Coordinates of C-alpha atoms and ligand atoms in Angstrom, one line a residue:
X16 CA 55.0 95.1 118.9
X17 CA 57.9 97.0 119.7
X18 CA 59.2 97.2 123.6
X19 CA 57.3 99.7 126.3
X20 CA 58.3 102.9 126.1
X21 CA 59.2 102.6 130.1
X22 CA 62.1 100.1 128.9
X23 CA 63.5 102.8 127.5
X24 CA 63.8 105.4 130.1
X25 CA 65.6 103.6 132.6
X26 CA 66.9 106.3 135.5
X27 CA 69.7 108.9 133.3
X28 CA 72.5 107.6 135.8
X29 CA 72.6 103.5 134.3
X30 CA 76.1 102.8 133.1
X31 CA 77.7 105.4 134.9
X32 CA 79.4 103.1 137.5
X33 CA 81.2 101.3 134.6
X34 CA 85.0 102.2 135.8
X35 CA 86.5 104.1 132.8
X36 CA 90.0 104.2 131.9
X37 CA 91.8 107.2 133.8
X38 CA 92.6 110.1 131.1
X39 CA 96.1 110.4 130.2
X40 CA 96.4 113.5 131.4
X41 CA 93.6 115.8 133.7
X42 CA 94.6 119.1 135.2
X43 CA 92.0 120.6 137.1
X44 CA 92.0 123.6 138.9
X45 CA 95.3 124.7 138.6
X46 CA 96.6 127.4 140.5
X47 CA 100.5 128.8 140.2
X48 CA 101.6 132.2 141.9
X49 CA 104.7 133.7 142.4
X50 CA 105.2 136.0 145.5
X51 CA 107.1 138.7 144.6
X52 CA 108.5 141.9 145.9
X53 CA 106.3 144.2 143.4
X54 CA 102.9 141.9 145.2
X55 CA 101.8 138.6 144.3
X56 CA 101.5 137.4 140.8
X57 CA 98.3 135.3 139.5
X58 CA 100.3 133.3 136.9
X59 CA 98.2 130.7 136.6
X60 CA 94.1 130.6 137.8
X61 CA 92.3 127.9 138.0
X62 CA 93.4 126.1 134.6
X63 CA 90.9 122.7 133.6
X64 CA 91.9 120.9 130.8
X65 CA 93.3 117.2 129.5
X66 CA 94.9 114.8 127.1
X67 CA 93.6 111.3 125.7
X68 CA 95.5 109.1 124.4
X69 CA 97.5 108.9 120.9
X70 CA 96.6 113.1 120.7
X71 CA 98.6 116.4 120.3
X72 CA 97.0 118.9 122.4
X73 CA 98.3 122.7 121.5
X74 CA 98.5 125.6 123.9
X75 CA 98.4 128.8 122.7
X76 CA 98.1 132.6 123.9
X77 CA 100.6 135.5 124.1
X78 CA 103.6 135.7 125.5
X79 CA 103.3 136.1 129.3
X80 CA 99.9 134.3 129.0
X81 CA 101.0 131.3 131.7
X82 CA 101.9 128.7 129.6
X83 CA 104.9 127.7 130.4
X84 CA 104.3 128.2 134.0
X85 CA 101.0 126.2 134.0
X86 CA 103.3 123.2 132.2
X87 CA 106.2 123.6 134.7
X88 CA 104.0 122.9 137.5
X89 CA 102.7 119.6 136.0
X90 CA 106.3 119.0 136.2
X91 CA 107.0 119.9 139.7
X92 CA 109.4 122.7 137.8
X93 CA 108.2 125.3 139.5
X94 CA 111.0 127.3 141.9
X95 CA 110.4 129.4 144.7
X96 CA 109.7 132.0 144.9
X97 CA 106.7 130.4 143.0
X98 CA 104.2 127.9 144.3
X99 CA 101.5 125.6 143.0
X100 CA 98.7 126.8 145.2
X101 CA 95.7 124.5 144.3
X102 CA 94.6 121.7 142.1
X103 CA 95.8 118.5 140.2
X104 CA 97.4 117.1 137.5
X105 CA 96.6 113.5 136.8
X106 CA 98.7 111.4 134.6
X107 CA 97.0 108.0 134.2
X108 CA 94.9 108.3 137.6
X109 CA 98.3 109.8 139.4
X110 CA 98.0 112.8 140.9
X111 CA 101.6 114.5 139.8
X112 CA 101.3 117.4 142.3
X113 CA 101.2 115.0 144.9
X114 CA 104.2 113.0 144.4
X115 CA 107.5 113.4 146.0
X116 CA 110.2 114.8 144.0
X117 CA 112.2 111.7 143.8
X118 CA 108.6 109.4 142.6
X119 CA 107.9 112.9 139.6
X120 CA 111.8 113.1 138.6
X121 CA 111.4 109.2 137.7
X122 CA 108.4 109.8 135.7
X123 CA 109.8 112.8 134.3
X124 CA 112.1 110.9 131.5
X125 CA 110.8 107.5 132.0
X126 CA 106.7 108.7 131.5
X127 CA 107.2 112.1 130.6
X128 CA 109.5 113.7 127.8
X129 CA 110.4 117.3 128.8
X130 CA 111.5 119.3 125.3
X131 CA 112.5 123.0 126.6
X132 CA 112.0 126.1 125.0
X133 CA 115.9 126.3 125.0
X134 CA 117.7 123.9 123.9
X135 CA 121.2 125.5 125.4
X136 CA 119.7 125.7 128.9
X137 CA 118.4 121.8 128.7
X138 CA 122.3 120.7 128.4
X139 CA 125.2 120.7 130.4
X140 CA 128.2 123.0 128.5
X141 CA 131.3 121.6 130.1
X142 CA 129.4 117.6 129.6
X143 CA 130.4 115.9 126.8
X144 CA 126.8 115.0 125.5
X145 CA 127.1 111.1 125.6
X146 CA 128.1 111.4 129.7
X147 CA 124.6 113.1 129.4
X148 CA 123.2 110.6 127.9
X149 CA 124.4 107.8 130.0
X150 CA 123.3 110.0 133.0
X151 CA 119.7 109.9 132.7
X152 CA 119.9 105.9 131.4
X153 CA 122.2 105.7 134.8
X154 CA 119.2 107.7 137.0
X155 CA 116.5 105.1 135.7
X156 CA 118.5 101.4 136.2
X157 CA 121.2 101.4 133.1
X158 CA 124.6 101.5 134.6
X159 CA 126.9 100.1 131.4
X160 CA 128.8 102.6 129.7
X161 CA 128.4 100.3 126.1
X162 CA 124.9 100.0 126.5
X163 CA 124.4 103.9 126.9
X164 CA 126.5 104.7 123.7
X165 CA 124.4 102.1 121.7
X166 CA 121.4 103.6 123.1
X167 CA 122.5 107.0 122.7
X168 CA 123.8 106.5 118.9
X169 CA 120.2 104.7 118.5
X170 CA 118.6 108.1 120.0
X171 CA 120.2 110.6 118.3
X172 CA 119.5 108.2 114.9
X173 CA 115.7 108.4 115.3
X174 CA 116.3 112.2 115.1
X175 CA 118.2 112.5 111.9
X176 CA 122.0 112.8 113.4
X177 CA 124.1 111.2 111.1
X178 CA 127.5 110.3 112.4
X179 CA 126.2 110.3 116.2
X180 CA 129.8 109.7 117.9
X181 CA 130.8 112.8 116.5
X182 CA 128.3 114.6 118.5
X183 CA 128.2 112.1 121.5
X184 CA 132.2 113.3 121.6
X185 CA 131.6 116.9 122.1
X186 CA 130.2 119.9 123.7
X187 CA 126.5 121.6 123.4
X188 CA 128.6 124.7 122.4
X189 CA 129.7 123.1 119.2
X190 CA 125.9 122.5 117.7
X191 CA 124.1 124.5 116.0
X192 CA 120.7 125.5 118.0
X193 CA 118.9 122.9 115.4
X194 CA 121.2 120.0 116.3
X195 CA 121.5 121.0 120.0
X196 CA 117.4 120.3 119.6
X197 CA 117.6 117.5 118.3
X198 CA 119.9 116.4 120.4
X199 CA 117.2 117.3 123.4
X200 CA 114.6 115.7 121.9
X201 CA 116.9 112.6 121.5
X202 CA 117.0 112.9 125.0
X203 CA 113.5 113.0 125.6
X204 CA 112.9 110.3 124.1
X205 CA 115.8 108.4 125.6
X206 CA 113.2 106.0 127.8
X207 CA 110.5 105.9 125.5
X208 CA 108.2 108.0 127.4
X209 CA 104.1 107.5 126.5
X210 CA 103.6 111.1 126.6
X211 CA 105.6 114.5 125.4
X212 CA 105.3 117.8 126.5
X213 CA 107.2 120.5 124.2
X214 CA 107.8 124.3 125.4
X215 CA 107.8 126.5 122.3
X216 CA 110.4 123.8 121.2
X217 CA 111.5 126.0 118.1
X218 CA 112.0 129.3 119.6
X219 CA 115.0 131.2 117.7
X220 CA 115.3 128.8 115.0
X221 CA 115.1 129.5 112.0
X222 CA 111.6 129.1 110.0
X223 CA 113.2 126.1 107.7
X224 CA 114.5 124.5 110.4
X225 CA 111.3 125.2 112.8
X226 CA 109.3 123.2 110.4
X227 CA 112.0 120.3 110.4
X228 CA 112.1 120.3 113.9
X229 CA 108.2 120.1 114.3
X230 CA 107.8 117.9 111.6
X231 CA 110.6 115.4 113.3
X232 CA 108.6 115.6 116.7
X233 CA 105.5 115.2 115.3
X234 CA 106.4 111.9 113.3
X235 CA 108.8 110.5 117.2
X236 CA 105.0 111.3 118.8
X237 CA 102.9 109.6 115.8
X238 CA 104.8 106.7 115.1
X239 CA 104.8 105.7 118.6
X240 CA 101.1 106.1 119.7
X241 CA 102.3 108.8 121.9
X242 CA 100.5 111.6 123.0
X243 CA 101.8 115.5 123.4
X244 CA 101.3 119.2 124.9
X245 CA 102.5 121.5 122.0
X246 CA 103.1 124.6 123.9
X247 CA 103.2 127.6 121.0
X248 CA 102.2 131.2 120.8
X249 CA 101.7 130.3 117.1
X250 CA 98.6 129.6 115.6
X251 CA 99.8 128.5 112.2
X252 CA 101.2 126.1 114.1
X253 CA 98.6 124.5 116.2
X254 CA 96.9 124.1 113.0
X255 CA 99.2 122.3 111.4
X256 CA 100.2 120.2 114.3
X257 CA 97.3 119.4 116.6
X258 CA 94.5 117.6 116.8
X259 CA 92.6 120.4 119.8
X260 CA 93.8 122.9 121.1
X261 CA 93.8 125.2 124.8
X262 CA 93.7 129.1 124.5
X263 CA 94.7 130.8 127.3
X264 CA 94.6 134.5 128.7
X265 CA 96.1 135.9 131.6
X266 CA 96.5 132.5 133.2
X267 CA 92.8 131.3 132.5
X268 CA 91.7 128.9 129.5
X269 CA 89.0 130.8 127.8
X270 CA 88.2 128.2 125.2
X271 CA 89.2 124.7 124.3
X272 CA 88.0 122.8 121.5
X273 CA 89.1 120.9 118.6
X274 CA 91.7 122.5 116.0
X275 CA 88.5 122.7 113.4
X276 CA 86.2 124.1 115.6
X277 CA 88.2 126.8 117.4
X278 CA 90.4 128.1 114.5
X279 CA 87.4 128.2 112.0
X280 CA 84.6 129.6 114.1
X281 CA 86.4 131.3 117.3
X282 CA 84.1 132.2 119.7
X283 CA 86.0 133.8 122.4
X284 CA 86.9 137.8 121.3
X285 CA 90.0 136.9 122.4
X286 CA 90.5 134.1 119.9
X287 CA 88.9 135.8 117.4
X288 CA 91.2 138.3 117.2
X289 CA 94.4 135.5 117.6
X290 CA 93.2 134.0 114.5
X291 CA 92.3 137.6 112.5
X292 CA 96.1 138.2 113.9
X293 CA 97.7 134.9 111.8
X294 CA 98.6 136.1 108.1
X295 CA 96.3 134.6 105.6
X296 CA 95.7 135.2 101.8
X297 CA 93.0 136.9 101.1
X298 CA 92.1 138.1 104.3
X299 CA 93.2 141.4 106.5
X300 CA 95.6 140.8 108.7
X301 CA 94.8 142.7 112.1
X302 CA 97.3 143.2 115.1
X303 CA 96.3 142.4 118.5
X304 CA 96.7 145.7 120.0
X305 CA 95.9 146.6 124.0
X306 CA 98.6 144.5 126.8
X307 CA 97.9 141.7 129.6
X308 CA 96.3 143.1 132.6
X309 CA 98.4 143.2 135.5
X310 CA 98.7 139.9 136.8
X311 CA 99.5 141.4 140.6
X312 CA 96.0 144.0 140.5
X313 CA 94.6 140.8 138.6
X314 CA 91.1 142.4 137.4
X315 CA 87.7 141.5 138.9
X316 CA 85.4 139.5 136.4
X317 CA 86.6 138.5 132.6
X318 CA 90.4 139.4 132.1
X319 CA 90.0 140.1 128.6
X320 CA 87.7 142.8 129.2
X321 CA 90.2 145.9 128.5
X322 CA 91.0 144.8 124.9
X323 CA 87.7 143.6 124.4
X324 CA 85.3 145.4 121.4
X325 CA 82.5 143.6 122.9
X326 CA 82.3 144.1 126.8
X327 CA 79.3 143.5 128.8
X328 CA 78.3 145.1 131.7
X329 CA 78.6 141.5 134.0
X330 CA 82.2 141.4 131.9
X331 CA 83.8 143.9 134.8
X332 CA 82.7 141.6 137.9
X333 CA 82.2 138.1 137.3
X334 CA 83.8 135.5 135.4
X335 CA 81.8 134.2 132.9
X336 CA 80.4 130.4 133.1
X337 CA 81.2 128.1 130.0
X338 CA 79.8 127.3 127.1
X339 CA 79.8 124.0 125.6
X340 CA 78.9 123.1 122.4
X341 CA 77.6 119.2 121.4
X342 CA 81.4 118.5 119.6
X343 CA 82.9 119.6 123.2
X344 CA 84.3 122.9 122.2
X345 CA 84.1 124.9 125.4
X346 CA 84.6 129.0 126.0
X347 CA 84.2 131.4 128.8
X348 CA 82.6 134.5 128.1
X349 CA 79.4 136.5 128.7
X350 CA 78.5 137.2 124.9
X351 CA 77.7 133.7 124.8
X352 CA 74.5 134.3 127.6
X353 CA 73.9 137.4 125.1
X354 CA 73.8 135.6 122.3
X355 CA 71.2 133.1 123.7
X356 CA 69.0 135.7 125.2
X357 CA 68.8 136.7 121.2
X358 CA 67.7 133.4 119.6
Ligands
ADP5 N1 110.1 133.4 138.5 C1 109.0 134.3 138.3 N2 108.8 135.3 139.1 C2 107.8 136.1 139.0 N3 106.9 136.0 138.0 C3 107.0 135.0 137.1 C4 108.1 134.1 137.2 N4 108.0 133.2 136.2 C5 106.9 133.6 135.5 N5 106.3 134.7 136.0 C6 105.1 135.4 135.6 O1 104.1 134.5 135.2 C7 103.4 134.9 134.1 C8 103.3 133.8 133.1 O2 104.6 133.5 132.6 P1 104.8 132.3 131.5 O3 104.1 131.1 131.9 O4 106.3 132.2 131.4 O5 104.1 132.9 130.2 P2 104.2 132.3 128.7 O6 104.9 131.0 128.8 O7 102.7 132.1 128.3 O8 104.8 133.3 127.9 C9 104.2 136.1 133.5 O9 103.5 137.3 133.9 C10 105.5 136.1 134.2 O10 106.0 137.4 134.5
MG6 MG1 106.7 130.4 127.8

């Protein structure tokens, strides 16, 4: 006779207490704004998402969206006259928004590889490039000057620099802008870090060397178990680089999921009409037309509502609640109540 049915509904909350790893990355409830003469701006509202382990996570949304401000303030990058304002960032249980600069500027580079949008802007123009090297080697413990050039020839190796001296020798003024990314990528992966975060990392390249680029920091993130934060206003490239991805609007996430779920069945309007916007055969390309609200008269309920072809009438006062489907894709937006009322 098979067990009581009683043995089988044991109270819901059995197992909970088991202490699970930390996620590699948790940001919750981030909140960035910059106080400006024109008013306050609401760069970044309240942002939830994460990383596991051994994944690339893509960010996408327009230009001016909050992504790079929302990653600058994981880093502790963010200058006056902007300031995180609330939430966390927790990297293996640490919360980063907590830590004094000297504890996050030794996990930036040792933990954390930092690959700018600009690679010209990342490095010094009157350094030689190997002092640059053997400065950040010299900030985490490694003082000989032999040791740095080994490790620095090693580096810039791993990504594709053949005769390594040369450049080691010179200025950032004498690479091209793909070799002066490689050569910051070299860099950010100087101490081995477990986890990557890369800005729009082939911004004003050109499109065969974009692809090289990505391709190359793809396979230093893969071959290491390493995880990353693929920042991009690109879709074509989240879905050919990451495994979920994090749209965001007006400095909100207004759905997450994984790269399948979100780029083949978008629920949000917004990333419907992100995906409608990426060139595909076959199928009509449509521009995104309408502008970001004003992020100082920030608007009252769903952001998105003054380019939207589906507003509601709760879409002008209250943010929506999310949605959650069973593979975790998550999104943020009032059709989703409507659609339920229907079925
Ligand atoms: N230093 C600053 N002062 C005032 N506003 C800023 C500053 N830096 C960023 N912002 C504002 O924050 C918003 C988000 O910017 P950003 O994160 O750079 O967008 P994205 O990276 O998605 O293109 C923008 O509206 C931008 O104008
Ligand atoms: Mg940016």
């Amino acid at each position: 006779m098979s067990a009581p049915r009683q043995a089988l509904s044991r109270p819901a909350n059995t197992g909970q207490s088991v202490d699970r790893e930390p996620r590699l990355l948790e940001v919750s409830g981030l909140t960035t704004r910059f106080d400006t003469p024109d008013g306050l701006v609401h760069a970044v509202n309240g942002v939830d998402f994460h990383v596991d382990r051994a994944e690339i996570v893509g960010v996408v949304g327009e230009s001016g969206c909050g992504k790079s401000v929302t990653i600058r303030s994981i880093l502790g990058l963010v200058r006056p006259p902007g300031r995180v304002v609330e939430g966390t960032a927790r990297f293996n249980g640490v919360d980063l928004l907590g830590l004094r600069a000297a504890e996050l500027r030794r996990l930036r580079g040792a933990e954390i590889g930092f690959i700018a949008q600009n690679p010209f802007s990342a490095l010094n123009p009157v350094m030689r490039i190997h002092r640059q090297f053997a400065n950040i080697l010299a900030a985490h413990g490694i003082r000989s000057d032999a040791i740095a050039r080994d490790r620095a020839r090693d580096a810039l190796a791993d990504v594709g620099i053949a005769g390594p001296d040369r450049v080691l020798d010179g200025y950032a003024h004498q690479l091209s802008g793909g070799m002066a990314q490689r050569v910051v990528i070299a860099m950010a992966m100087l101490l081995n870090p477990a986890f990557v975060i890369a800005d729009e990392p082939t911004t004003g390249l050109d499109l065969t060397v974009q692809r090289q680029i990505l391709d190359l920091i793809r396979g230093l993130v893969q071959q290491h178990g390493r995880s990353m934060l693929l920042v991009t206003h690109d879709l074509g490239v989240v879905a050919q680089y990451c495994d979920r991805v994090v749209v965001m609007y007006a400095g909100k996430v207004i759905e997450h999921g994984s790269v399948r779920d979100v780029l083949t069945s978008p629920q949000h309007p917004y990333t419907q009409a992100l995906v409608r916007a990426v060139p595909r055969p076959g199928h009509p390309l449509v521009h995104l037309t309408g502008r970001l609200p004003d992020l100082v008269d920030y608007p009252a309920g769903c952001p998105f509502q003054a380019r939207c072809p589906h507003v509601l009438e709760p879409c002008g006062h209250v943010f929506p609640e999310p949605t959650t489907s069973a593979s975790g894709r998550t999104y943020w937006c009032h059709l989703s109540q409507e659609r339920e009322a229907v079925r």
